[in-house]
Coordinates of N, CA and C in Angstrom, one line a residue:
M597 N -64.6 -75.0 -76.5 CA -65.6 -75.9 -76.9 C -65.2 -76.5 -78.3
Q598 N -64.7 -75.7 -79.2 CA -64.3 -76.1 -80.5 C -63.1 -77.1 -80.4
G599 N -62.2 -76.9 -79.5 CA -61.0 -77.8 -79.3 C -61.5 -79.1 -78.8
R600 N -62.4 -79.1 -78.0 CA -63.0 -80.4 -77.4 C -63.6 -81.2 -78.5
F601 N -64.3 -80.6 -79.4 CA -65.0 -81.3 -80.5 C -63.9 -82.0 -81.4
F602 N -62.9 -81.2 -81.7 CA -61.8 -81.8 -82.6 C -61.1 -83.0 -81.8
F603 N -60.9 -82.8 -80.5 CA -60.3 -83.9 -79.8 C -61.1 -85.1 -79.8
Q604 N -62.4 -85.0 -79.6 CA -63.3 -86.1 -79.7 C -63.3 -86.8 -81.0
C605 N -63.3 -86.0 -82.1 CA -63.3 -86.6 -83.4 C -62.0 -87.3 -83.7
L606 N -60.9 -86.7 -83.2 CA -59.6 -87.4 -83.3 C -59.5 -88.7 -82.6
V607 N -60.0 -88.7 -81.4 CA -60.0 -90.0 -80.6 C -60.9 -91.0 -81.3
L608 N -62.1 -90.7 -81.7 CA -63.0 -91.6 -82.4 C -62.3 -92.1 -83.7
T609 N -61.7 -91.2 -84.5 CA -61.0 -91.6 -85.7 C -59.9 -92.6 -85.4
A610 N -59.1 -92.3 -84.4 CA -58.0 -93.2 -84.0 C -58.6 -94.6 -83.6
I611 N -59.7 -94.6 -82.8 CA -60.3 -95.9 -82.4 C -60.8 -96.7 -83.6
F612 N -61.5 -96.0 -84.6 CA -62.0 -96.7 -85.7 C -60.8 -97.1 -86.7
T613 N -59.7 -96.4 -86.7 CA -58.6 -96.8 -87.5 C -58.0 -98.1 -86.9
I614 N -57.9 -98.2 -85.6 CA -57.4 -99.4 -84.9 C -58.3 -100.6 -85.2
A615 N -59.6 -100.3 -85.2 CA -60.6 -101.4 -85.5 C -60.4 -101.8 -87.0
L616 N -60.2 -100.9 -87.9 CA -60.0 -101.2 -89.3 C -58.7 -102.1 -89.5
V617 N -57.6 -101.7 -88.8 CA -56.4 -102.5 -88.9 C -56.6 -103.9 -88.3
M618 N -57.3 -104.0 -87.2 CA -57.6 -105.3 -86.7 C -58.5 -106.1 -87.6
E619 N -59.4 -105.5 -88.3 CA -60.2 -106.1 -89.3 C -59.4 -106.7 -90.4
L620 N -58.4 -106.0 -90.8 CA -57.6 -106.4 -92.0 C -56.4 -107.3 -91.6
A621 N -56.1 -107.4 -90.3 CA -55.0 -108.3 -89.8 C -55.2 -109.7 -90.3
P622 N -54.2 -110.3 -90.8 CA -54.4 -111.7 -91.2 C -54.4 -112.7 -90.1
W623 N -55.2 -113.7 -90.2 CA -55.3 -114.8 -89.2 C -54.8 -116.1 -89.9
P624 N -54.4 -117.1 -89.1 CA -54.0 -118.4 -89.7 C -55.2 -118.9 -90.6
S625 N -54.8 -119.7 -91.6 CA -55.9 -120.1 -92.6 C -56.9 -121.0 -91.9
G626 N -56.6 -121.7 -90.9 CA -57.6 -122.6 -90.2 C -58.5 -121.8 -89.3
F627 N -58.1 -120.6 -88.9 CA -58.9 -119.8 -88.0 C -59.6 -118.6 -88.7
Q628 N -59.4 -118.4 -90.0 CA -59.9 -117.3 -90.7 C -61.5 -117.1 -90.5
S629 N -62.2 -118.2 -90.4 CA -63.6 -118.1 -90.2 C -64.0 -117.6 -88.8
F630 N -63.1 -117.6 -87.9 CA -63.4 -117.2 -86.5 C -63.1 -115.7 -86.3
K631 N -62.7 -115.0 -87.3 CA -62.3 -113.6 -87.2 C -63.5 -112.7 -86.9
P632 N -63.5 -112.0 -85.7 CA -64.6 -111.2 -85.3 C -64.7 -109.9 -86.2
A633 N -65.9 -109.3 -86.2 CA -66.1 -108.1 -87.0 C -65.8 -106.9 -86.1
W634 N -64.5 -106.5 -86.1 CA -64.0 -105.5 -85.2 C -64.7 -104.2 -85.5
I635 N -64.9 -103.8 -86.7 CA -65.5 -102.5 -87.1 C -66.9 -102.5 -86.6
V636 N -67.6 -103.5 -86.8 CA -69.0 -103.6 -86.3 C -69.1 -103.5 -84.8
L637 N -68.2 -104.2 -84.1 CA -68.3 -104.1 -82.7 C -68.0 -102.7 -82.1
V638 N -66.9 -102.1 -82.7 CA -66.6 -100.8 -82.2 C -67.7 -99.8 -82.6
F639 N -68.2 -99.9 -83.8 CA -69.3 -99.0 -84.2 C -70.5 -99.2 -83.3
A640 N -70.9 -100.4 -83.0 CA -72.0 -100.7 -82.2 C -71.9 -100.0 -80.8
Y641 N -70.7 -100.1 -80.3 CA -70.5 -99.5 -78.9 C -70.7 -98.0 -79.0
W642 N -70.1 -97.3 -80.0 CA -70.2 -95.9 -80.0 C -71.6 -95.4 -80.5
A643 N -72.2 -96.2 -81.3 CA -73.6 -95.8 -81.7 C -74.6 -96.0 -80.5
L644 N -74.3 -96.9 -79.6 CA -75.1 -97.1 -78.4 C -74.8 -96.0 -77.3
S645 N -73.5 -95.7 -77.2 CA -73.2 -94.7 -76.1 C -73.3 -93.3 -76.5
I646 N -73.0 -92.9 -77.7 CA -73.2 -91.5 -78.1 C -73.8 -91.4 -79.5
P647 N -75.1 -91.8 -79.6 CA -75.7 -91.9 -80.9 C -75.9 -90.5 -81.6
H648 N -75.9 -89.4 -80.8 CA -76.0 -88.1 -81.4 C -74.7 -87.7 -82.1
K649 N -73.6 -88.4 -81.9 CA -72.4 -88.0 -82.6 C -72.0 -89.1 -83.6
V650 N -72.0 -90.4 -83.1 CA -71.7 -91.5 -84.0 C -73.0 -92.0 -84.6
N651 N -73.3 -91.7 -85.8 CA -74.6 -92.1 -86.4 C -74.4 -92.6 -87.8
I652 N -75.4 -92.4 -88.6 CA -75.5 -92.9 -90.0 C -74.3 -92.3 -90.8
G653 N -74.1 -91.0 -90.6 CA -73.0 -90.4 -91.4 C -71.6 -91.0 -91.1
W654 N -71.3 -91.3 -89.8 CA -70.1 -92.0 -89.5 C -70.1 -93.4 -90.1
A655 N -71.2 -94.1 -90.1 CA -71.3 -95.4 -90.6 C -71.0 -95.4 -92.1
F656 N -71.6 -94.4 -92.8 CA -71.4 -94.4 -94.3 C -69.9 -94.1 -94.6
I657 N -69.3 -93.2 -93.9 CA -67.9 -92.9 -94.1 C -67.0 -94.1 -93.8
I658 N -67.3 -94.8 -92.7 CA -66.5 -96.0 -92.3 C -66.7 -97.1 -93.4
G659 N -68.0 -97.2 -93.9 CA -68.2 -98.2 -94.9 C -67.5 -97.9 -96.2
I660 N -67.5 -96.6 -96.6 CA -66.7 -96.3 -97.8 C -65.3 -96.6 -97.7
I661 N -64.7 -96.2 -96.5 CA -63.3 -96.5 -96.3 C -63.0 -98.0 -96.3
W662 N -63.9 -98.7 -95.7 CA -63.8 -100.2 -95.6 C -63.9 -100.8 -97.0
D663 N -64.7 -100.2 -97.9 CA -64.8 -100.7 -99.3 C -63.5 -100.4 -100.0
M664 N -63.0 -99.2 -99.8 CA -61.7 -98.8 -100.5 C -60.6 -99.7 -100.1
V665 N -60.5 -99.9 -98.8 CA -59.4 -100.7 -98.3 C -59.5 -102.2 -98.7
L666 N -60.7 -102.7 -98.8 CA -60.8 -104.1 -99.2 C -60.8 -104.3 -100.7
G667 N -61.1 -103.2 -101.4 CA -61.1 -103.3 -102.9 C -62.4 -103.9 -103.4
S668 N -63.5 -103.8 -102.5 CA -64.8 -104.4 -102.9 C -65.5 -103.3 -103.7
T669 N -66.7 -103.7 -104.2 CA -67.6 -102.7 -104.9 C -67.9 -101.5 -104.0
L670 N -67.6 -100.4 -104.5 CA -67.7 -99.2 -103.7 C -69.2 -98.9 -103.3
G671 N -69.4 -98.8 -102.0 CA -70.7 -98.5 -101.5 C -71.4 -99.7 -100.8
V672 N -70.9 -100.9 -101.0 CA -71.6 -102.1 -100.5 C -71.5 -102.1 -98.9
H673 N -70.4 -101.9 -98.4 CA -70.2 -101.9 -96.9 C -70.9 -100.6 -96.4
A674 N -70.8 -99.5 -97.1 CA -71.4 -98.3 -96.7 C -72.9 -98.4 -96.6
L675 N -73.5 -99.0 -97.5 CA -75.0 -99.2 -97.5 C -75.4 -100.1 -96.3
V676 N -74.7 -101.2 -96.1 CA -75.0 -102.2 -95.1 C -74.7 -101.5 -93.7
M677 N -73.6 -100.9 -93.6 CA -73.3 -100.2 -92.3 C -74.3 -99.1 -92.0
S678 N -74.8 -98.4 -93.0 CA -75.7 -97.3 -92.8 C -77.1 -97.9 -92.3
L679 N -77.5 -99.0 -92.8 CA -78.7 -99.7 -92.4 C -78.5 -100.2 -90.9
F680 N -77.4 -100.7 -90.6 CA -77.1 -101.2 -89.3 C -77.1 -100.0 -88.3
A681 N -76.5 -98.9 -88.7 CA -76.4 -97.7 -87.9 C -77.8 -97.2 -87.6
Y682 N -78.7 -97.2 -88.6 CA -80.0 -96.7 -88.4 C -80.7 -97.6 -87.4
L683 N -80.6 -98.9 -87.5 CA -81.3 -99.8 -86.5 C -80.7 -99.5 -85.1
I684 N -79.4 -99.4 -85.0 CA -78.8 -99.2 -83.6 C -79.2 -97.9 -83.0
T685 N -79.1 -96.8 -83.8 CA -79.4 -95.5 -83.3 C -80.9 -95.3 -83.1
R686 N -81.7 -95.9 -83.9 CA -83.2 -95.8 -83.7 C -83.6 -96.4 -82.4
H687 N -83.0 -97.5 -82.0 CA -83.4 -98.3 -80.8 C -82.4 -98.3 -79.7
H688 N -81.5 -97.3 -79.7 CA -80.4 -97.3 -78.7 C -80.9 -97.3 -77.3
L689 N -82.0 -96.6 -77.0 CA -82.4 -96.6 -75.6 C -82.9 -98.0 -75.1
R690 N -83.5 -98.7 -76.0 CA -83.9 -100.1 -75.6 C -82.7 -101.0 -75.5
L691 N -81.8 -100.9 -76.5 CA -80.6 -101.8 -76.5 C -79.7 -101.5 -75.3
R692 N -79.6 -100.3 -74.9 CA -78.7 -99.9 -73.8 C -79.2 -100.6 -72.5
N693 N -80.5 -100.8 -72.4 CA -81.0 -101.4 -71.1 C -80.9 -102.9 -71.1
L694 N -80.5 -103.5 -72.1 CA -80.4 -105.0 -72.1 C -79.1 -105.3 -71.4
S695 N -79.0 -106.5 -70.9 CA -77.7 -107.0 -70.3 C -76.7 -107.2 -71.3
L696 N -75.4 -107.3 -70.9 CA -74.4 -107.4 -71.9 C -74.5 -108.7 -72.7
W697 N -75.0 -109.8 -72.0 CA -75.1 -111.1 -72.7 C -76.2 -111.0 -73.7
M698 N -77.3 -110.3 -73.4 CA -78.4 -110.2 -74.4 C -77.9 -109.3 -75.6
Q699 N -77.2 -108.3 -75.3 CA -76.6 -107.5 -76.3 C -75.7 -108.3 -77.2
S700 N -74.9 -109.2 -76.6 CA -74.0 -110.1 -77.3 C -74.8 -111.0 -78.3
L701 N -76.0 -111.5 -77.8 CA -76.8 -112.3 -78.7 C -77.3 -111.5 -79.9
L702 N -77.7 -110.3 -79.6 CA -78.2 -109.4 -80.7 C -77.1 -109.1 -81.7
L703 N -75.9 -108.9 -81.1 CA -74.8 -108.6 -82.0 C -74.4 -109.8 -82.9
V704 N -74.5 -111.0 -82.4 CA -74.3 -112.2 -83.2 C -75.3 -112.1 -84.4
G705 N -76.5 -111.8 -84.1 CA -77.5 -111.7 -85.2 C -77.2 -110.6 -86.2
F706 N -76.8 -109.4 -85.6 CA -76.4 -108.3 -86.5 C -75.2 -108.6 -87.4
V707 N -74.2 -109.1 -86.8 CA -73.0 -109.4 -87.6 C -73.3 -110.4 -88.7
F708 N -74.0 -111.5 -88.3 CA -74.4 -112.5 -89.3 C -75.3 -111.8 -90.4
A709 N -76.2 -111.0 -90.0 CA -77.1 -110.3 -91.0 C -76.3 -109.3 -91.9
I710 N -75.3 -108.7 -91.3 CA -74.4 -107.8 -92.1 C -73.6 -108.6 -93.1
R711 N -73.1 -109.7 -92.7 CA -72.3 -110.5 -93.6 C -73.1 -111.2 -94.7
V712 N -74.3 -111.6 -94.4 CA -75.3 -112.1 -95.4 C -75.7 -111.0 -96.3
S713 N -76.0 -109.8 -95.8 CA -76.4 -108.7 -96.7 C -75.3 -108.3 -97.7
I714 N -74.1 -108.3 -97.2 CA -72.9 -108.0 -98.1 C -72.8 -109.1 -99.2
F715 N -73.0 -110.3 -98.7 CA -72.9 -111.4 -99.7 C -74.1 -111.3 -100.8
L716 N -75.3 -111.0 -100.3 CA -76.4 -110.8 -101.3 C -76.2 -109.7 -102.3
I717 N -75.7 -108.6 -101.8 CA -75.4 -107.5 -102.7 C -74.3 -107.9 -103.7
E718 N -73.2 -108.5 -103.2 CA -72.2 -108.9 -104.1 C -72.7 -110.0 -105.1
F719 N -73.6 -110.9 -104.6 CA -74.1 -111.9 -105.5 C -75.0 -111.3 -106.6
V720 N -75.7 -110.3 -106.3 CA -76.5 -109.6 -107.3 C -75.6 -108.9 -108.3
L721 N -74.6 -108.2 -107.8 CA -73.7 -107.5 -108.7 C -72.8 -108.4 -109.6
H722 N -72.3 -109.4 -109.0 CA -71.5 -110.4 -109.7 C -71.5 -111.7 -108.8
S723 N -71.4 -112.8 -109.5 CA -71.6 -114.0 -108.7 C -70.6 -114.2 -107.6
A724 N -71.0 -114.3 -106.4 CA -70.1 -114.5 -105.3 C -70.5 -115.8 -104.6
N725 N -69.6 -116.3 -103.8 CA -69.8 -117.5 -103.1 C -69.9 -117.2 -101.6
F726 N -70.8 -117.8 -100.9 CA -71.0 -117.5 -99.5 C -70.3 -118.7 -98.7
N727 N -69.5 -118.3 -97.7 CA -68.9 -119.3 -96.8 C -69.7 -119.4 -95.6
W728 N -70.4 -120.5 -95.4 CA -71.3 -120.7 -94.2 C -70.5 -120.7 -92.9
Q729 N -69.2 -120.7 -92.9 CA -68.4 -120.7 -91.7 C -68.4 -119.2 -91.2
E730 N -69.0 -118.3 -91.9 CA -69.1 -116.9 -91.4 C -69.8 -116.8 -90.1
I731 N -70.6 -117.8 -89.8 CA -71.4 -117.7 -88.5 C -70.4 -117.9 -87.3
F732 N -69.3 -118.5 -87.5 CA -68.3 -118.6 -86.5 C -67.7 -117.3 -86.1
G733 N -67.5 -116.4 -87.1 CA -67.0 -115.1 -86.9 C -68.1 -114.2 -86.2
A734 N -69.4 -114.5 -86.5 CA -70.4 -113.8 -85.8 C -70.5 -114.2 -84.3
L735 N -70.3 -115.5 -84.1 CA -70.3 -116.0 -82.7 C -69.1 -115.5 -81.9
A736 N -67.9 -115.4 -82.6 CA -66.7 -114.8 -82.0 C -66.9 -113.4 -81.6
S737 N -67.6 -112.6 -82.5 CA -68.0 -111.2 -82.2 C -68.9 -111.1 -81.0
G738 N -69.8 -112.0 -80.9 CA -70.7 -112.0 -79.7 C -70.0 -112.3 -78.4
V739 N -69.1 -113.3 -78.5 CA -68.3 -113.6 -77.3 C -67.4 -112.5 -76.9
L740 N -66.9 -111.7 -77.8 CA -66.0 -110.6 -77.5 C -66.7 -109.3 -77.1
W741 N -68.0 -109.2 -77.4 CA -68.7 -108.0 -77.1 C -68.6 -107.5 -75.7
P742 N -68.8 -108.3 -74.6 CA -68.7 -107.7 -73.3 C -67.4 -107.1 -73.0
W743 N -66.3 -107.7 -73.4 CA -65.0 -107.1 -73.2 C -64.7 -105.9 -74.0
I744 N -65.2 -105.9 -75.2 CA -65.0 -104.7 -76.1 C -65.9 -103.5 -75.4
F745 N -67.1 -103.9 -75.0 CA -68.0 -102.9 -74.4 C -67.3 -102.3 -73.2
L746 N -66.8 -103.1 -72.3 CA -66.1 -102.6 -71.0 C -64.9 -101.8 -71.3
L747 N -64.1 -102.2 -72.3 CA -62.9 -101.5 -72.6 C -63.2 -100.1 -73.2
L748 N -64.1 -100.1 -74.2 CA -64.4 -98.8 -74.8 C -65.2 -97.9 -73.8
R749 N -65.9 -98.5 -72.9 CA -66.6 -97.6 -71.9 C -65.6 -97.0 -70.9
K750 N -64.5 -97.8 -70.6 CA -63.5 -97.2 -69.8 C -62.7 -96.1 -70.5
I751 N -62.5 -96.3 -71.8 CA -61.8 -95.2 -72.6 C -62.7 -94.0 -72.6
R752 N -64.0 -94.2 -72.9 CA -64.9 -93.1 -73.0 C -65.0 -92.3 -71.7
R753 N -65.1 -93.0 -70.6 CA -65.1 -92.3 -69.3 C -63.8 -91.6 -69.0
Y754 N -62.7 -92.2 -69.3 CA -61.4 -91.7 -69.0 C -61.2 -90.4 -69.7
L755 N -61.6 -90.4 -71.0 CA -61.4 -89.2 -71.9 C -62.6 -88.3 -71.9
S756 N -63.6 -88.6 -71.1 CA -64.8 -87.8 -71.0 C -65.5 -87.5 -72.3
L757 N -65.6 -88.6 -73.1 CA -66.3 -88.4 -74.4 C -67.8 -88.6 -74.2
S758 N -68.5 -87.5 -74.6 CA -69.9 -87.6 -74.5 C -70.6 -86.7 -75.5

């Protein structure tokens, strides 16, 4: 039983590491605003599928690591990801029953709200500028959600993560 727990933690850590690398991967300058929120997509899937394991604690740790890697103010991403995790895990039974396209629409709103929240916190701490093209990244995240969902579900079922 103990070995299974460590295996599941190792798999989840590897998946979140891949998401973080994809989040940091550079895009061409003309397409930078279309960059999806990989960490949010991956976290949303795991928080919906196994909310008793991937919860606010994971979100806080992922947010702190995200802050350290980006070099942003420590705790900004952790706070916003924790609030996002609370909303997802609190309503996971309702959100699971929605169709993939409705989940996509909700994720567009979540990603945009996360990016606006990060901007507002950064703006309060020190003057930051908001790029309104961030909505394109939120739309790209919504378009990718069904495929991310199906891919991660296949991985979860293949590895029997529950």
